[in-house]
mmCIF file of C-alpha atoms and ligand atoms in Angstrom:
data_model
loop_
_atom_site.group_PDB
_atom_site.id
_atom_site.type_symbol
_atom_site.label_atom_id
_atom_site.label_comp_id
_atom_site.label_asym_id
_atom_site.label_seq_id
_atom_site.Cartn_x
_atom_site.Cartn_y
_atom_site.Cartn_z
ATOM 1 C CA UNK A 1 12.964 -11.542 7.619
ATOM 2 C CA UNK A 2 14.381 -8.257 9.248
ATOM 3 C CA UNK A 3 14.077 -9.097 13.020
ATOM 4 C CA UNK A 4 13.247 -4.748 13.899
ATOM 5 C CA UNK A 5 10.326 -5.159 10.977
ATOM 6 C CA UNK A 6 6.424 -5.260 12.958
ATOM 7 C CA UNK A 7 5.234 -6.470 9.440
ATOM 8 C CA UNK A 8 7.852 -9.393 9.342
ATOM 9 C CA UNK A 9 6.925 -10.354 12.637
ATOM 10 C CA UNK A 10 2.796 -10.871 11.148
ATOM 11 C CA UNK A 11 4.372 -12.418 8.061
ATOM 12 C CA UNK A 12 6.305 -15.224 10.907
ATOM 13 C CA UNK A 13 2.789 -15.221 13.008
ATOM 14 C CA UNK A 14 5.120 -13.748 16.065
ATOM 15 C CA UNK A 15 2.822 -10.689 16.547
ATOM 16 C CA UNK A 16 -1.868 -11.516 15.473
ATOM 17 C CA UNK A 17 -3.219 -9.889 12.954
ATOM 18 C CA UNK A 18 -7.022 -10.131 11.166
ATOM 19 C CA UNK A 19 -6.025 -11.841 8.060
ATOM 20 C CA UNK A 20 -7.988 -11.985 4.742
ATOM 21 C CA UNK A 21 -5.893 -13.551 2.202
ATOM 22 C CA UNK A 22 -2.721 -15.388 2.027
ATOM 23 C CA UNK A 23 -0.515 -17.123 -0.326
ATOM 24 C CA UNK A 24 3.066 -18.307 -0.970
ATOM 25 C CA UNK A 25 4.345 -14.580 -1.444
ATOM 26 C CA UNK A 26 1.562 -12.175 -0.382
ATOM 27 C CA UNK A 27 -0.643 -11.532 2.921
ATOM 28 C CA UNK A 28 -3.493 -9.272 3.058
ATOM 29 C CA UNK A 29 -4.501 -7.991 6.693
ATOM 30 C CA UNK A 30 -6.475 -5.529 7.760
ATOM 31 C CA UNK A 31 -5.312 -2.341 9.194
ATOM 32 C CA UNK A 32 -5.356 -2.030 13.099
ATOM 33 C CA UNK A 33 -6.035 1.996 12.357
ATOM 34 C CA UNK A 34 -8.459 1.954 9.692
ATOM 35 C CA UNK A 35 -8.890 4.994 7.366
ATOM 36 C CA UNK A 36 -12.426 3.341 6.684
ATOM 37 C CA UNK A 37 -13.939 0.119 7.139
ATOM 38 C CA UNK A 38 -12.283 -3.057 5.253
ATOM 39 C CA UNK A 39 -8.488 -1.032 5.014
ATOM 40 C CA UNK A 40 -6.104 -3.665 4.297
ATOM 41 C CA UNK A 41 -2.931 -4.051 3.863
ATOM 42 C CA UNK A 42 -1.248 -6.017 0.998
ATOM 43 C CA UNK A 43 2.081 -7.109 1.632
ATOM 44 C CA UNK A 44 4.939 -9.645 -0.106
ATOM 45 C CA UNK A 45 5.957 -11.423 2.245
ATOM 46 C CA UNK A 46 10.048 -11.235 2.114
ATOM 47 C CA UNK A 47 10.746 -7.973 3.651
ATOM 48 C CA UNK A 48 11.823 -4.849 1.752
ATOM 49 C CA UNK A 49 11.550 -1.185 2.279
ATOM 50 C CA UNK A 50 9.879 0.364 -0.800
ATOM 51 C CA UNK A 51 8.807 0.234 -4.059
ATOM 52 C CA UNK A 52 12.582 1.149 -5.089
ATOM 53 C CA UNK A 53 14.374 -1.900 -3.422
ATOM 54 C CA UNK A 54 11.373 -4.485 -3.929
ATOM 55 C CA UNK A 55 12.217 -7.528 -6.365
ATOM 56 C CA UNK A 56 10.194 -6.869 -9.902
ATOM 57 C CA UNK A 57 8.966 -10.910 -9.037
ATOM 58 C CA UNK A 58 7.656 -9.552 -5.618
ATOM 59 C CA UNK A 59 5.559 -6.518 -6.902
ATOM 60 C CA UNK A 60 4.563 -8.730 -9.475
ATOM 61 C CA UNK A 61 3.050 -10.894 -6.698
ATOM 62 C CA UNK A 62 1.347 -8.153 -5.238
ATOM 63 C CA UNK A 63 0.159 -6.820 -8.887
ATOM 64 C CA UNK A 64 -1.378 -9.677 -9.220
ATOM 65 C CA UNK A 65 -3.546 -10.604 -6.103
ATOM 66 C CA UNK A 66 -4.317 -6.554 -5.273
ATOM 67 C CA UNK A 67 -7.496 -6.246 -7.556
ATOM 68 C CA UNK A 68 -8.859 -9.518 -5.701
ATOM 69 C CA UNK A 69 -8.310 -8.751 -2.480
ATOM 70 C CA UNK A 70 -9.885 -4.866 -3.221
ATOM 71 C CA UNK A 71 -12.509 -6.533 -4.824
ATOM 72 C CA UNK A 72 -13.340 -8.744 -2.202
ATOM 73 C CA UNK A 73 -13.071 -5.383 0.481
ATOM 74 C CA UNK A 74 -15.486 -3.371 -1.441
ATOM 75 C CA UNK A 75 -18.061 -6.008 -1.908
ATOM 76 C CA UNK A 76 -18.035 -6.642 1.924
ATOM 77 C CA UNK A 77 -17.955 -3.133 3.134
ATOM 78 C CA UNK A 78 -20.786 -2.229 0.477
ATOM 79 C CA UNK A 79 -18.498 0.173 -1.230
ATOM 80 C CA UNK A 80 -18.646 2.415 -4.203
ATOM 81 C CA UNK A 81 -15.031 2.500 -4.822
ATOM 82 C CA UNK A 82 -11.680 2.797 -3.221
ATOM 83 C CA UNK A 83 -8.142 4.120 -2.884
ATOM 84 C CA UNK A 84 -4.946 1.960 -3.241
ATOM 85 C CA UNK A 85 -1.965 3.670 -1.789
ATOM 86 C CA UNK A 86 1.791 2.868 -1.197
ATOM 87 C CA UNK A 87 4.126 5.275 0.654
ATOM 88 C CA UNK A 88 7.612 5.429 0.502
ATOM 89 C CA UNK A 89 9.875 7.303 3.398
ATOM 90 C CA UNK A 90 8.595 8.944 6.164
ATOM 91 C CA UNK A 91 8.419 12.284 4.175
ATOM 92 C CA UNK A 92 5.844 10.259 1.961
ATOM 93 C CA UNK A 93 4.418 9.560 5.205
ATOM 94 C CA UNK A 94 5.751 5.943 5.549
ATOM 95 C CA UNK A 95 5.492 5.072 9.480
ATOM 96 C CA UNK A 96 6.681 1.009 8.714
ATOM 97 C CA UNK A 97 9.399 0.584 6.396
ATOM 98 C CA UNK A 98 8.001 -3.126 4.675
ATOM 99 C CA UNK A 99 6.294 -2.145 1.612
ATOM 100 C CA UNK A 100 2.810 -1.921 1.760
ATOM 101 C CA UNK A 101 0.290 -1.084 -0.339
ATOM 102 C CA UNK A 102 -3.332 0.000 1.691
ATOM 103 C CA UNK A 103 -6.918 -0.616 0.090
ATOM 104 C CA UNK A 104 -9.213 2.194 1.251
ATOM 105 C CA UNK A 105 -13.033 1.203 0.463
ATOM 106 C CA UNK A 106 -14.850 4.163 0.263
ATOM 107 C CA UNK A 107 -18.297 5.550 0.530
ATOM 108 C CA UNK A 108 -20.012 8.823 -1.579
ATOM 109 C CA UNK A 109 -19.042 11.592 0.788
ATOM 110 C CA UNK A 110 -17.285 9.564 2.977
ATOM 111 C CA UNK A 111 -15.129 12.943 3.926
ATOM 112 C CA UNK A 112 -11.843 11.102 3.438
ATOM 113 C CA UNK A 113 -9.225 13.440 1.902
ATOM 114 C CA UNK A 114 -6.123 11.909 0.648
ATOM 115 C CA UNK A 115 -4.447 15.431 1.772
ATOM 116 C CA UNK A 116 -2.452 15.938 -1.846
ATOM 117 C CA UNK A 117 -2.984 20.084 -3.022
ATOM 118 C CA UNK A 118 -2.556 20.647 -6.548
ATOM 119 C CA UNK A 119 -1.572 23.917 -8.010
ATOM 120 C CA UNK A 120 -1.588 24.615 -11.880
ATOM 121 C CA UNK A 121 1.403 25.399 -13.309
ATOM 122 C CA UNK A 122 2.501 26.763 -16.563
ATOM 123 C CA UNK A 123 3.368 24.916 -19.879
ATOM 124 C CA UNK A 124 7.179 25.595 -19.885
ATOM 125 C CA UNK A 125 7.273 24.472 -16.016
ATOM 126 C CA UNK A 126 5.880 20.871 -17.362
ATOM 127 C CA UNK A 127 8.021 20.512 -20.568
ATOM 128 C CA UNK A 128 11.374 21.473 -17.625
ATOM 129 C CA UNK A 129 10.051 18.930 -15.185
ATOM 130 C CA UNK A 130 8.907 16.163 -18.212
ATOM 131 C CA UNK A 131 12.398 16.084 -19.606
ATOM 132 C CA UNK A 132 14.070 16.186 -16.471
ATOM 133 C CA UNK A 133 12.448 13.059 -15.448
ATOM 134 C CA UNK A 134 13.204 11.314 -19.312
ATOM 135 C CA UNK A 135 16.368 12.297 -18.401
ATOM 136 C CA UNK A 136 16.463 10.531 -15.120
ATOM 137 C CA UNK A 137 15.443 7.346 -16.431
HETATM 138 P P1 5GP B 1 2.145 3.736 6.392
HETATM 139 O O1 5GP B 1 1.806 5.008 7.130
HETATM 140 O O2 5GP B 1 3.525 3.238 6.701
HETATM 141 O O3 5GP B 1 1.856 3.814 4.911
HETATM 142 O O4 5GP B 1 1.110 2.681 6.932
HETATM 143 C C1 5GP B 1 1.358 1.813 7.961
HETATM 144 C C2 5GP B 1 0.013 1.287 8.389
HETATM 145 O O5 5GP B 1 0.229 0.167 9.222
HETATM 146 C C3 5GP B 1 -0.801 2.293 9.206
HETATM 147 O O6 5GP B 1 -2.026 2.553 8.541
HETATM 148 C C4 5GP B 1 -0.994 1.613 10.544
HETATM 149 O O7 5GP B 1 -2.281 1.814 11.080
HETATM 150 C C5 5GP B 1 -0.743 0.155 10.220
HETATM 151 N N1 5GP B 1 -0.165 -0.610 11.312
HETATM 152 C C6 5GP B 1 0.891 -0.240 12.087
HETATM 153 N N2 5GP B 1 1.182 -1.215 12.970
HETATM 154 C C7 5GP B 1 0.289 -2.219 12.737
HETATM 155 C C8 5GP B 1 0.093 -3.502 13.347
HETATM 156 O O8 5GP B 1 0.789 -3.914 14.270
HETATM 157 N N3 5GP B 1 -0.912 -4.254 12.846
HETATM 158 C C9 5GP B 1 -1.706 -3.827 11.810
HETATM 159 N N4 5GP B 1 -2.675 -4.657 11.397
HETATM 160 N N5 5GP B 1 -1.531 -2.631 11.209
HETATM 161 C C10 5GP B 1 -0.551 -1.833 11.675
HETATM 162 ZN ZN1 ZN B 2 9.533 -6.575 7.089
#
């Protein structure tokens, strides 16, 4: 537990929060600042920062209770879909630094943008960038 972490402090019941699923590695609460109705947050329950420093074991966790707890948001917000999302660093805009993924339901023409503006680019810019990252691996 990092002492400074808000989400630690859930995970140790020292601050409330509305929760919707828990188990020996993974709660699921709902956002105090929802995006849309239902938003919840998944979280393991040992703290770490990002998706960099998390334990393989711990994302697995989270892999493997995330399509039950959306499922579960949807059906009780009357959904037609949703968003999963997981920042990491405050350039990603990450505000608390325990890993986090969010559940968005959402509704047809709900208006929610998720902000991201995508410009084409040309062939030769993808082949750089492609084998930049295989490189980086
Ligand atoms: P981030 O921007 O880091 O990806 O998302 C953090 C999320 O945590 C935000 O959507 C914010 O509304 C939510 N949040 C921040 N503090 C609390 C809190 O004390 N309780 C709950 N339930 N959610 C919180
Ligand atoms: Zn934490």
């Amino acid at each position: 537990m990092d002492s400074d972490c808000i989400f630690c402090k859930i995970v140790a019941g020292e601050l409330p929060c509305e929760k919707v699923f828990e188990n020996d590695h993974v709660l699921a609460f709902l956002d105090i600042n929802p995006t849309s109705r239902g938003h919840t947050l998944v979280i393991p329950k040992e703290h770490s920062e990002g998706l960099l420093s998390t334990p393989a074991e711990a994302l697995l966790e989270v892999a493997s209770v995330l399509p039950q707890v959306a499922a579960a948001a949807v059906r009780a917000t009357d959904a037609a879909g949703f968003n999963v999302l997981q920042s990491n660093g405050p350039c990603a805009g990450q505000v608390v630094p325990h890993i986090h993924f969010h559940i968005v339901p959402r509704h047809d023409g709900d208006g929610i943008g998720l902000g991201f503006r995508q410009t084409p680019v040309v062939a030769d810019e993808l082949a750089r960038t492609a084998a930049a990252i295989r490189d980086a691996l």
